[in-house]
XYZ file of C-alpha atoms in Angstrom:
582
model
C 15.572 -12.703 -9.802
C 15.215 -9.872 -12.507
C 13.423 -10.534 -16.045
C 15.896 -10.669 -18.217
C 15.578 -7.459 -20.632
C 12.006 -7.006 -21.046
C 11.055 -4.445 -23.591
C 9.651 -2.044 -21.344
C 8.378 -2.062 -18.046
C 5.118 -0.957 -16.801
C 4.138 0.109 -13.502
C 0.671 0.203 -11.352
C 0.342 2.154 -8.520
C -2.594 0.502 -6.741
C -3.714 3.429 -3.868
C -6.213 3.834 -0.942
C -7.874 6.934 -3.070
C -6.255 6.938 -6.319
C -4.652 4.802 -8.653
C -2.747 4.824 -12.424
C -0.410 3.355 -14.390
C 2.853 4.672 -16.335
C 5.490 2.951 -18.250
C 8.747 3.594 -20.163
C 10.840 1.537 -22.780
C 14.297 -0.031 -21.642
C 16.264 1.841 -24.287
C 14.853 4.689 -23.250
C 15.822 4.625 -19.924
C 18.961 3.743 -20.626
C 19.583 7.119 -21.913
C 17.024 9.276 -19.502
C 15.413 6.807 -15.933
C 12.634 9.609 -15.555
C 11.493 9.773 -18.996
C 8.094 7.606 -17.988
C 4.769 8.300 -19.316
C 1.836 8.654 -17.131
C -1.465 7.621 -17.831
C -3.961 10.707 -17.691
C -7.444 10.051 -17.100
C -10.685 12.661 -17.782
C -12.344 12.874 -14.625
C -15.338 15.282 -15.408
C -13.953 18.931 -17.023
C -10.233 18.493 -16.142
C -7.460 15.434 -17.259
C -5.234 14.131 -14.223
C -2.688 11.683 -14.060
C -4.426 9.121 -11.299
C -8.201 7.968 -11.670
C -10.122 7.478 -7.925
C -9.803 3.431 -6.817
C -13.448 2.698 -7.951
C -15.109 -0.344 -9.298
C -17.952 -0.451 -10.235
C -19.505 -4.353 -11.441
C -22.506 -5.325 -12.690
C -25.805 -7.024 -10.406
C -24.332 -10.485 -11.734
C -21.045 -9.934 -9.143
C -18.590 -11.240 -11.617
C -18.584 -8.651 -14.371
C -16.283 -5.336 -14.543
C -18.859 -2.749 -15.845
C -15.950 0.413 -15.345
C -13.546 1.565 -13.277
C -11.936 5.007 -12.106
C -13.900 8.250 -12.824
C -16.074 6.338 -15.597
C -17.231 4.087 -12.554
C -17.879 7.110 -10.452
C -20.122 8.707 -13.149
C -21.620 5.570 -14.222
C -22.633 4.394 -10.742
C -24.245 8.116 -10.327
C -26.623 7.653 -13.235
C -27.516 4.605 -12.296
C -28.727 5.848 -8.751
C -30.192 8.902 -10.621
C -32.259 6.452 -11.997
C -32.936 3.770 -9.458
C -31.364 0.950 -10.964
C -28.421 0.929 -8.467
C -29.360 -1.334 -6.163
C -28.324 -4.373 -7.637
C -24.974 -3.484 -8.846
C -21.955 -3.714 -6.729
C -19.835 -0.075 -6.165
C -16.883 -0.232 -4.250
C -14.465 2.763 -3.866
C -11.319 2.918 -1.163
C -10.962 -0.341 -0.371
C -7.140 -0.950 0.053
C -7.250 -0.091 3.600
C -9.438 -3.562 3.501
C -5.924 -5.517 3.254
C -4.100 -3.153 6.197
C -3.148 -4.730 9.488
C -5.909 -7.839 8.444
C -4.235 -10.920 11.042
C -7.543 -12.463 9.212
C -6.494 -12.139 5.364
C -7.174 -14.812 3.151
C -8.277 -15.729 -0.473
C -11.928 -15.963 0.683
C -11.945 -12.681 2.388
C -15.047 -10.514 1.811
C -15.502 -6.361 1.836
C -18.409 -4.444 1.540
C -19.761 -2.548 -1.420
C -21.466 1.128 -0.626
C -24.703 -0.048 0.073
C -23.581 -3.453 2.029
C -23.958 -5.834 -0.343
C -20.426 -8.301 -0.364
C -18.127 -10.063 -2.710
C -14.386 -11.476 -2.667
C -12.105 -8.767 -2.317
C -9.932 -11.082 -4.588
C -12.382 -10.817 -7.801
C -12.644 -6.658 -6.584
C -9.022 -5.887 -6.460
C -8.503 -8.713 -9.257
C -10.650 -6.129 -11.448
C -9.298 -3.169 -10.331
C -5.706 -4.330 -11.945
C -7.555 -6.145 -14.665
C -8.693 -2.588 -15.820
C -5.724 -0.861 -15.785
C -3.484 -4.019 -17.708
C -5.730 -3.782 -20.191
C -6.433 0.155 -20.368
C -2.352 0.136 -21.094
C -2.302 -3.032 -23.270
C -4.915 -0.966 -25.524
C -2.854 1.923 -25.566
C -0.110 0.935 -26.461
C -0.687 -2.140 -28.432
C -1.536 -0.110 -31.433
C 1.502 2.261 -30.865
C 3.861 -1.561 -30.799
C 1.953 -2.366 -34.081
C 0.582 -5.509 -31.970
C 4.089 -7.198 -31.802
C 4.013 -7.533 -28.017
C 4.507 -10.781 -25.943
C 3.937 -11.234 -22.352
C 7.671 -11.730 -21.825
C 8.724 -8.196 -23.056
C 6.582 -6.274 -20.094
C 7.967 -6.103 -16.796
C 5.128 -5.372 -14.556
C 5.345 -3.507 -10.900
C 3.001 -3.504 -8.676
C 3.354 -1.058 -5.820
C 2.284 -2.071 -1.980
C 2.751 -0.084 1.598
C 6.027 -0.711 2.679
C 4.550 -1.629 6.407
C 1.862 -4.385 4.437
C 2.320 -8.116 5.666
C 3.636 -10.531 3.477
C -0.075 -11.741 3.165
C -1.150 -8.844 2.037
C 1.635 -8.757 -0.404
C 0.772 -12.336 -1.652
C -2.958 -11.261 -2.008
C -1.739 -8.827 -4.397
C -0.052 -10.706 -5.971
C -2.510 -13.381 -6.533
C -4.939 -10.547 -7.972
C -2.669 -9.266 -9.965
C -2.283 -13.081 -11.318
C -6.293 -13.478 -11.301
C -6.016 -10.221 -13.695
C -4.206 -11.868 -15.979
C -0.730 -10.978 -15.158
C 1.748 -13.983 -15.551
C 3.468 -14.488 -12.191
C 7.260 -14.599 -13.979
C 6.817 -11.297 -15.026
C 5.561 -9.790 -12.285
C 7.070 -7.701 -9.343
C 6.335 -5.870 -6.244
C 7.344 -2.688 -4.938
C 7.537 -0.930 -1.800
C 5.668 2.618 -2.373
C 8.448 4.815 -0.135
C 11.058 2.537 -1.713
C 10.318 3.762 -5.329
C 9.840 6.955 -4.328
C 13.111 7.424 -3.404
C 14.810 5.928 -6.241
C 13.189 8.730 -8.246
C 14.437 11.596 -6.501
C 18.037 9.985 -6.961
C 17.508 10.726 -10.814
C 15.440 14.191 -10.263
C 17.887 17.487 -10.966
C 17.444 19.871 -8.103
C 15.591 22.325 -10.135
C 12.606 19.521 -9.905
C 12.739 19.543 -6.005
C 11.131 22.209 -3.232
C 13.616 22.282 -0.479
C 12.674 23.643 2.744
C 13.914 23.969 6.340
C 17.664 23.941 6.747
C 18.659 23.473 3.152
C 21.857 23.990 4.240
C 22.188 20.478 5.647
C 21.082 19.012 2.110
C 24.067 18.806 -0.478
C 22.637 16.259 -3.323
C 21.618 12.875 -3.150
C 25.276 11.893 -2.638
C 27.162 9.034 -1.333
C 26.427 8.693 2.415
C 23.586 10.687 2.318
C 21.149 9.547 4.840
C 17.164 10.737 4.392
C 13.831 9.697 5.726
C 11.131 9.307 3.250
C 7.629 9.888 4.259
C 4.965 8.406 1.965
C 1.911 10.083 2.974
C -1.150 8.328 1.028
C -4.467 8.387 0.902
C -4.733 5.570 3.232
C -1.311 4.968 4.789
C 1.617 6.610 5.459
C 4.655 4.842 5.467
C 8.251 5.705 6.367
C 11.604 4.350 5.492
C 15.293 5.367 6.776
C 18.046 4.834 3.789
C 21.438 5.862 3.213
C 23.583 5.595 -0.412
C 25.778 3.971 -1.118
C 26.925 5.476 -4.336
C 26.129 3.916 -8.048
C 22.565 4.433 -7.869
C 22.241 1.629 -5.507
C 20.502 2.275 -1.364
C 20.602 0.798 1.670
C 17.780 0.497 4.439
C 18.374 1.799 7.899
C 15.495 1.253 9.676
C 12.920 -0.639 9.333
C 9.275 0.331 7.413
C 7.016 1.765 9.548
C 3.853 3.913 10.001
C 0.307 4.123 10.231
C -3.316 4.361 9.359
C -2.587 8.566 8.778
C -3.009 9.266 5.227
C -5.518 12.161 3.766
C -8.752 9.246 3.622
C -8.552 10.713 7.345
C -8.975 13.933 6.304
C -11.937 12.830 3.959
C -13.872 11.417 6.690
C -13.440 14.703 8.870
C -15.006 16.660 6.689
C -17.484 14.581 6.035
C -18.829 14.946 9.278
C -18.850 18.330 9.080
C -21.201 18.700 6.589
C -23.307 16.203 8.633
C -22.814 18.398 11.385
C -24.229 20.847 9.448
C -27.001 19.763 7.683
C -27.792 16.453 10.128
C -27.259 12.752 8.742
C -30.701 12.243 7.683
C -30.713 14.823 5.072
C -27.017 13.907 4.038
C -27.883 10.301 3.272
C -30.677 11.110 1.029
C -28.604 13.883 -0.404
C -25.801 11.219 -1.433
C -28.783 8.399 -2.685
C -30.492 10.725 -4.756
C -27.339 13.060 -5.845
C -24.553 11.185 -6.477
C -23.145 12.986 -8.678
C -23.230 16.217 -7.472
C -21.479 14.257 -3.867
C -18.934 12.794 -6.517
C -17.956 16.642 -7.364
C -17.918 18.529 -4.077
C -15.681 15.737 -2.647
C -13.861 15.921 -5.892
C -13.661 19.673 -5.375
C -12.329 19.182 -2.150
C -9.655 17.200 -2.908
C -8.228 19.572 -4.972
C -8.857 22.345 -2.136
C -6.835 20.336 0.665
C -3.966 20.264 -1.134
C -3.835 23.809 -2.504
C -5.235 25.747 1.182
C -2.601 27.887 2.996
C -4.544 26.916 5.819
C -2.039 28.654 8.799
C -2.058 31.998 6.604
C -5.930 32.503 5.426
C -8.156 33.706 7.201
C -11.458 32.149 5.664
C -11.691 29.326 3.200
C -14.870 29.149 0.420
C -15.853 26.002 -0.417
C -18.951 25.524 -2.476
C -21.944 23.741 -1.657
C -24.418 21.885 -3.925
C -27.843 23.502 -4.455
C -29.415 20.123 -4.462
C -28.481 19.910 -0.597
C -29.180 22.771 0.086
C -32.386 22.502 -1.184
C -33.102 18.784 0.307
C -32.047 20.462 3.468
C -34.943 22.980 3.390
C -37.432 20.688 2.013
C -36.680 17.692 4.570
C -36.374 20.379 7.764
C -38.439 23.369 6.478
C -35.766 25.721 7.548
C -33.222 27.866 5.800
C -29.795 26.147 5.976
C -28.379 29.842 6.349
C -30.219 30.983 9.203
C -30.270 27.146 10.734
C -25.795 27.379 10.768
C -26.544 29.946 13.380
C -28.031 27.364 15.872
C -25.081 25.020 15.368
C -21.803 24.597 17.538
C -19.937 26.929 14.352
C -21.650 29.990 15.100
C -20.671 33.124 13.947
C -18.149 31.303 12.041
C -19.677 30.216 9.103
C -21.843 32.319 6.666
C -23.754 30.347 3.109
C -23.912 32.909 0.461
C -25.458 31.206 -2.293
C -24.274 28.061 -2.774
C -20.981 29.138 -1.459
C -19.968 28.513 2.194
C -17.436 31.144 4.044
C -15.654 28.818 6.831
C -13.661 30.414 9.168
C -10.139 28.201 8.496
C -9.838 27.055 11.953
C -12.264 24.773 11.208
C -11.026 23.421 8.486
C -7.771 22.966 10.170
C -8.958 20.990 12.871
C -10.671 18.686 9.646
C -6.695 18.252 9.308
C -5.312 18.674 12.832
C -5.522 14.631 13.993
C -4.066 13.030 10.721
C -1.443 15.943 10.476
C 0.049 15.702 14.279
C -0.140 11.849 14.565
C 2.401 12.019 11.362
C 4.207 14.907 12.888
C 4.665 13.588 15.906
C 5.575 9.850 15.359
C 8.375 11.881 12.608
C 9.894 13.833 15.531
C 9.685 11.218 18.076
C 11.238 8.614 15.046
C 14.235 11.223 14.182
C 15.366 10.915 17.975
C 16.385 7.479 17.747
C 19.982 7.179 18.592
C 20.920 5.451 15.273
C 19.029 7.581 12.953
C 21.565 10.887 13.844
C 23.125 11.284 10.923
C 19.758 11.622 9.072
C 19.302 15.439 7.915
C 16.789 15.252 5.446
C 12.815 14.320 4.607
C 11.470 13.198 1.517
C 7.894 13.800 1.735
C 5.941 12.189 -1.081
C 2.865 10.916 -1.534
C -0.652 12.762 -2.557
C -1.434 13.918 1.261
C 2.308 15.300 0.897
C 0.785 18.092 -1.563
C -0.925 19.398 1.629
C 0.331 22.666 2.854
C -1.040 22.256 6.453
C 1.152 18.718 6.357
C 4.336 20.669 4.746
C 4.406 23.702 7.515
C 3.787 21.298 10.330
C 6.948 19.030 8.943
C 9.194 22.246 8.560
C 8.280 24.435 11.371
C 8.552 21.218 14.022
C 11.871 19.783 12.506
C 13.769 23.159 11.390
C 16.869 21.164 11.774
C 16.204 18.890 8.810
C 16.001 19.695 5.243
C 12.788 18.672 4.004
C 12.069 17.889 0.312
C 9.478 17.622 -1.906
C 9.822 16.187 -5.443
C 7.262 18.356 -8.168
C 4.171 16.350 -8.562
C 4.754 14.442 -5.271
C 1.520 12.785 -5.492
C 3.306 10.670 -8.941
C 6.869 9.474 -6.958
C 5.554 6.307 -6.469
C 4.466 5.418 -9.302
C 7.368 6.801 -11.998
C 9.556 5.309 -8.968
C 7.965 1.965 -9.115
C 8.975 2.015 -13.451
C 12.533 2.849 -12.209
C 12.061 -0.320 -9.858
C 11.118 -2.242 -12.628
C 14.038 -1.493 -14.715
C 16.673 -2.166 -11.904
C 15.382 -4.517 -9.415
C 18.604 -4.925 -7.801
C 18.717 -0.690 -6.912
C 17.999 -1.076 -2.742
C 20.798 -3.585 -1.994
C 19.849 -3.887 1.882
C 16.575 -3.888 3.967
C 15.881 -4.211 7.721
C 13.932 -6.746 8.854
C 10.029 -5.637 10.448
C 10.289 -8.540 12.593
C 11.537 -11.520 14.481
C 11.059 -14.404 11.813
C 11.808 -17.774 12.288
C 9.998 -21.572 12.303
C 8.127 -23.618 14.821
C 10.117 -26.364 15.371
C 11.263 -29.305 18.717
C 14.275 -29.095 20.936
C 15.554 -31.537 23.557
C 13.200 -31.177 26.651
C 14.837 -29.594 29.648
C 13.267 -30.265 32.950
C 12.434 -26.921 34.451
C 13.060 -24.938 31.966
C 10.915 -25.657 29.556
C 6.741 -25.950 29.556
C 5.728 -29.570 30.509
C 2.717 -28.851 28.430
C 4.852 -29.247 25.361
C 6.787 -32.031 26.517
C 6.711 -34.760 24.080
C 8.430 -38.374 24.513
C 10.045 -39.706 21.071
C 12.550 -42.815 20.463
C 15.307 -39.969 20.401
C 14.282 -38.920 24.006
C 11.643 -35.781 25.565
C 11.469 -33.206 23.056
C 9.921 -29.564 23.836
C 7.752 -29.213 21.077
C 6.043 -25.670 19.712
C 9.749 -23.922 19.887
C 10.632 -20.583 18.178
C 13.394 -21.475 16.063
C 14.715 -17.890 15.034
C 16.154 -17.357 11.753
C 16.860 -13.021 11.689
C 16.107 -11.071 14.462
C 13.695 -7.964 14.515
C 15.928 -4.704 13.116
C 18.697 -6.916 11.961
C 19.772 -5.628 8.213
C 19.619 -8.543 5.305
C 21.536 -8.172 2.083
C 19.456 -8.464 -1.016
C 18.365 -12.089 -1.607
C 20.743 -12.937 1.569
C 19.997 -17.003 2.368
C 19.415 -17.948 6.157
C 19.480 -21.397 6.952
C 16.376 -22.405 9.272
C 16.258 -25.535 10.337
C 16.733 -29.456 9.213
C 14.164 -31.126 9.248
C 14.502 -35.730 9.442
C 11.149 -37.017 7.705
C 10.170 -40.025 9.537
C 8.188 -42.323 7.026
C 9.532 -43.984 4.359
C 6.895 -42.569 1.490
C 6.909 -39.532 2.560
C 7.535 -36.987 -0.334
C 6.208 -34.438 1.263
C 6.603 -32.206 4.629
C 5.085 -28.817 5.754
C 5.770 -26.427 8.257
C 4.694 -23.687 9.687
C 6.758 -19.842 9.532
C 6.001 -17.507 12.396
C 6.969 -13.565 13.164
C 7.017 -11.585 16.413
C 7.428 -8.113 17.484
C 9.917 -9.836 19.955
C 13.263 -9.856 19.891
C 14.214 -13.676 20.655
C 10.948 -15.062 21.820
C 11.154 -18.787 23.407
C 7.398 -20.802 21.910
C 5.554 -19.646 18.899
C 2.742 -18.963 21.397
C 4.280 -16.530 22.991
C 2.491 -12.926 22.966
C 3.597 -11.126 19.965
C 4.126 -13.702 17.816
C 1.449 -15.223 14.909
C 1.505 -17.667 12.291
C 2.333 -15.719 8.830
C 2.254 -19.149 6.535
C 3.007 -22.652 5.900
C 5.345 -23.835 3.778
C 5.261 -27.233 1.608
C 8.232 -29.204 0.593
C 6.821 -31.572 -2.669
C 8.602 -34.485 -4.806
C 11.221 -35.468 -2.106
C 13.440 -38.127 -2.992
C 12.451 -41.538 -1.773
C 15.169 -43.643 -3.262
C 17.283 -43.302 -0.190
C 17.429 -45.091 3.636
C 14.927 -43.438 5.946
C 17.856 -42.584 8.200
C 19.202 -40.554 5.258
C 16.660 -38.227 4.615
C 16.535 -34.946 6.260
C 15.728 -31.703 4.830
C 17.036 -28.016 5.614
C 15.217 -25.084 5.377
C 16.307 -21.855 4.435
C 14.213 -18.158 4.178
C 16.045 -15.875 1.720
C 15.576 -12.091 3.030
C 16.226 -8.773 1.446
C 13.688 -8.665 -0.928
C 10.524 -6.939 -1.555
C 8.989 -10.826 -0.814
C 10.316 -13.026 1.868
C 11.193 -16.502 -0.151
C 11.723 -19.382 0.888
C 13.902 -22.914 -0.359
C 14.604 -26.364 1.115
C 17.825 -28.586 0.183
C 17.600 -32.109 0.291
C 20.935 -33.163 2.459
C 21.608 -36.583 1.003
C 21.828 -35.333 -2.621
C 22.080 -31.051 -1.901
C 19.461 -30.571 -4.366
C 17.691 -27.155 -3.786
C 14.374 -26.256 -4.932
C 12.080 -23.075 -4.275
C 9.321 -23.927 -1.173
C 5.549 -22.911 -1.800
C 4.530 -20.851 1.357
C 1.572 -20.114 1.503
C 0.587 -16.966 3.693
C -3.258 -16.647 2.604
C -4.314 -19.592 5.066
């Protein structure tokens, strides 16, 4: 399962509004697991250690002109000077791949202005530019003696993605030129949290009842809350001593990460200068849109929102000054006529908000996460949990810290220094020892469609099918592991046997389902959908008909579900090709 020794492993962190990569040697972290380097980008005046998820392509769709803050500035030129409408700028479009029942290899997204391509060749290039931004880096610094077998690479997904969305992925990562051997994924919270197992306390902020929280100990059970740009995704796990965890509970979470945020204050400058004048404002600006978004970025993460009074934020003059020349009114005198009143003032270019407006920007994002957390900590198994690891770049918020620690004063809550980076120095750590979460709870019911004997009145005569072995019930859920049932890593299940019933046949596919049910009875029953097939190729043929059956097993407990078939007659096993991009 692991790549054996690999020189050094290098990880991307692929997020919703910013992405990077960092590395570290194996003989280096051998000695020290958080000595990583970080990538650090130049986004305008300032360096920082992620680069904004932007592509930017050229008008012949195929063609990676830049990608990060170069693609930002680039694409802002280029509308400067009205040659932007045939290129193809796409920025934020993870979320694309969230909750999708409709996923596939042919899937489309949208770039700013409408115009569509794959969101294979999009992501493809996304990953693309960051393998080869660190295989130019660092190429020079190996004096060139670098094979693809000496790179471990880890790729970081949302713990609560479906395993077609994980296999999209991984297929872009392949399409990027990543061999598929040496690739791996990781679950964002996951790596997180092997992190802070290596970080000294000096490196953590430790709030609420820090009395509960000893060290990361054996038996220590903790809640990690991965609070993205896009998503924010939670895990339960407990340790079990020699650097090694266990899942409790099962990933979940939601569509609640600081993108949310984004979008609410985006209508609030809409609100305030009217949509008309903001779209020509963003067409004819870009770049000064790119920076005041940019600024506030940096401003939602540094506000003490519940203990200011006001909050400054500054405005570009261009708008203003579209603003007056598209209404022919003063935008300081017009914020007087608008539902905020009294509670705004524009000096300049610099706008005086009273900060319970801005906290209401934050209020919906931070109370859905607050309140699923509170509701999630009552569960009856999750008692022993004292503590929260909040990571994650919308975990940098103060508003999102105080509501955390002033509704759960119980719990110790902790945040790792540079909170917005756990993921991704987590997901080198990952790399290097594969093998570190040794248990994970199932999401959901898995299992295979398969036939039973037919039971009159019990089961639907619609499926009823007559065969020379008698009425079989046909579209059955044959369960393999059960919703919330914990899996060992790379624990085997066996599925089902399957008898092939033509004598050429050297091949047989079937379908794999999951459901939000517990033991549902048909694979059409509500709740459950069709993740994949699976394909079973070069069966034997050399043996009796009557002889030839197959059994299916899905292996569980990794960051991938797998699946292999044995051959009964001769107990060879080989790995099964599922496909879950149909």
């Amino acid at each position: 399962m692991e790549i054996e020794k690999p020189l050094l492993v290098v990880a991307i962190d692929f997020g919703t509004t910013y992405s990077s990569w960092a590395c570290s040697m194996t003989h280096e972290y051998a000695d020290n697991p958080t000595k990583i380097y970080v990538r650090q980008w130049i986004g305008g005046e300032h360096l920082s250690p992620k680069a904004p998820t932007s592509v930017l392509i050229r008008p012949d769709g195929t063609t990676l002109e830049a990608f990060g803050y170069e693609a930002e500035d680039r694409y802002a030129r280029l509308v400067e000077e009205g040659q932007h409408k045939l290129w193809y700028y796409f920025k934020r479009f993870k979320m694309k791949l969230f909750d999708n029942l409709e996923l596939s290899r042919h899937t489309m997204i949208e770039e700013i202005t409408g115009k569509t391509l794959p969101a294979m060749k999009v992501f493809s290039r996304a990953i693309e530019s960051m393998r080869n931004d660190f295989l130019s880096q660092f190429k020079s610094k190996l004096e060139g003696r670098i094979e693809d077998r000496d790179i471990c690479w880890v790729l970081t997904v949302p713990a609560i993605w479906s395993e077609s969305a994980k296999q999209f992925m991984r297929h872009a990562a392949i399409t990027a030129g990543i061999k598929n051997e040496y690739l791996r994924i990781a679950l964002e919270p996951e790596a997180a949290a092997l992190l802070c197992n290596y970080l000294p306390l000096k490196m953590l902020t430790i709030s609420g009842s820090q009395s509960t929280f000893q060290t990361f100990q054996k038996g220590c059970k903790y809640m990690v809350l991965d609070a993205g740009g896009g998503t924010v995704d939670i895990t339960v796990h407990e340790i079990i001593g020699g650097g090694k965890l266990k899942e409790i509970h099962k990933a979940t979470g939601g569509a609640w990460g600081g993108t949310a945020v984004d979008e609410a204050f985006r209508q609030f400058i809409i609100k305030l200068v009217g949509n008309p004048v903001f779209q020509k404002f963003t067409l004819e600006h870009t770049d000064d849109m790119l920076d005041m978004f940019r600024a506030f970025e940096v401003k939602k993460r540094d506000m003490q929102l519940m203990k200011e009074s006001t909050v400054t934020l500054r405005i570009p003059v261009s708008l203003i000054r579209i603003f007056e020349k598209e209404t022919g009114e003063v935008l300081h005198e017009s914020i007087g006529q608008t539902e905020f009143s009294g509670k705004i003032k524009l000096l300049n270019d610099k706008l005086k908000v009273d900060a319970t407006i801005i906290r209401d920007l934050f209020s919906k994002s931070v109370r859905s996460i607050t309140d699923y957390v509170s509701a999630l900590l009552k569960s009856k198994h999750l008692e022993g949990v004292k503590s929260i690891i909040m990571v994650g770049g919308f975990s940098e918020c103060q508003m999102l810290q105080e509501s955390i620690v002033s509704s759960l004063p119980e719990i110790s809550t902790i945040i790792p220094h540079d909170a917005s980076l756990a993921v991704l120095k987590g997901a080198v750590i990952y790399g290097h020892s594969q093998d570190a979460i040794v248990q994970r709870v199932c999401r959901y019911t898995y299992g295979i469609a398969g036939a039973k004997p037919f039971i009159q009145g019990v089961h639907k005569e619609e499926y009823r099918e007559e065969t020379d072995v008698g009425p079989l019930c046909d579209n059955m859920f044959i369960k393999i592991v059960e919703a919330g049932e914990s899996v060992k890593l790379y624990e085997r299940r066996e599925g089902k046997c399957f008898k092939l019933n033509m004598e050429d046949q050297d091949f047989y596919s079937f379908p794999i389902y999951a459901s939000s049910q517990a033991s549902p009875t048909y694979v059409t029953d509500e709740g459950c959908r069709k993740l994949g097939c699976g394909a079973i190729v070069n069966l034997d043929k050399a043996v009796p008909l009557k002889d030839r059956k197959v059994e299916v097993s899905i292996i569980f407990g990794g960051t991938e579900m797998e699946v292999e078939a044995k051959e009964a007659h001769t107990g060879q096993t080989s790995k099964v090709v599922v496909d879950f991009l149909l």
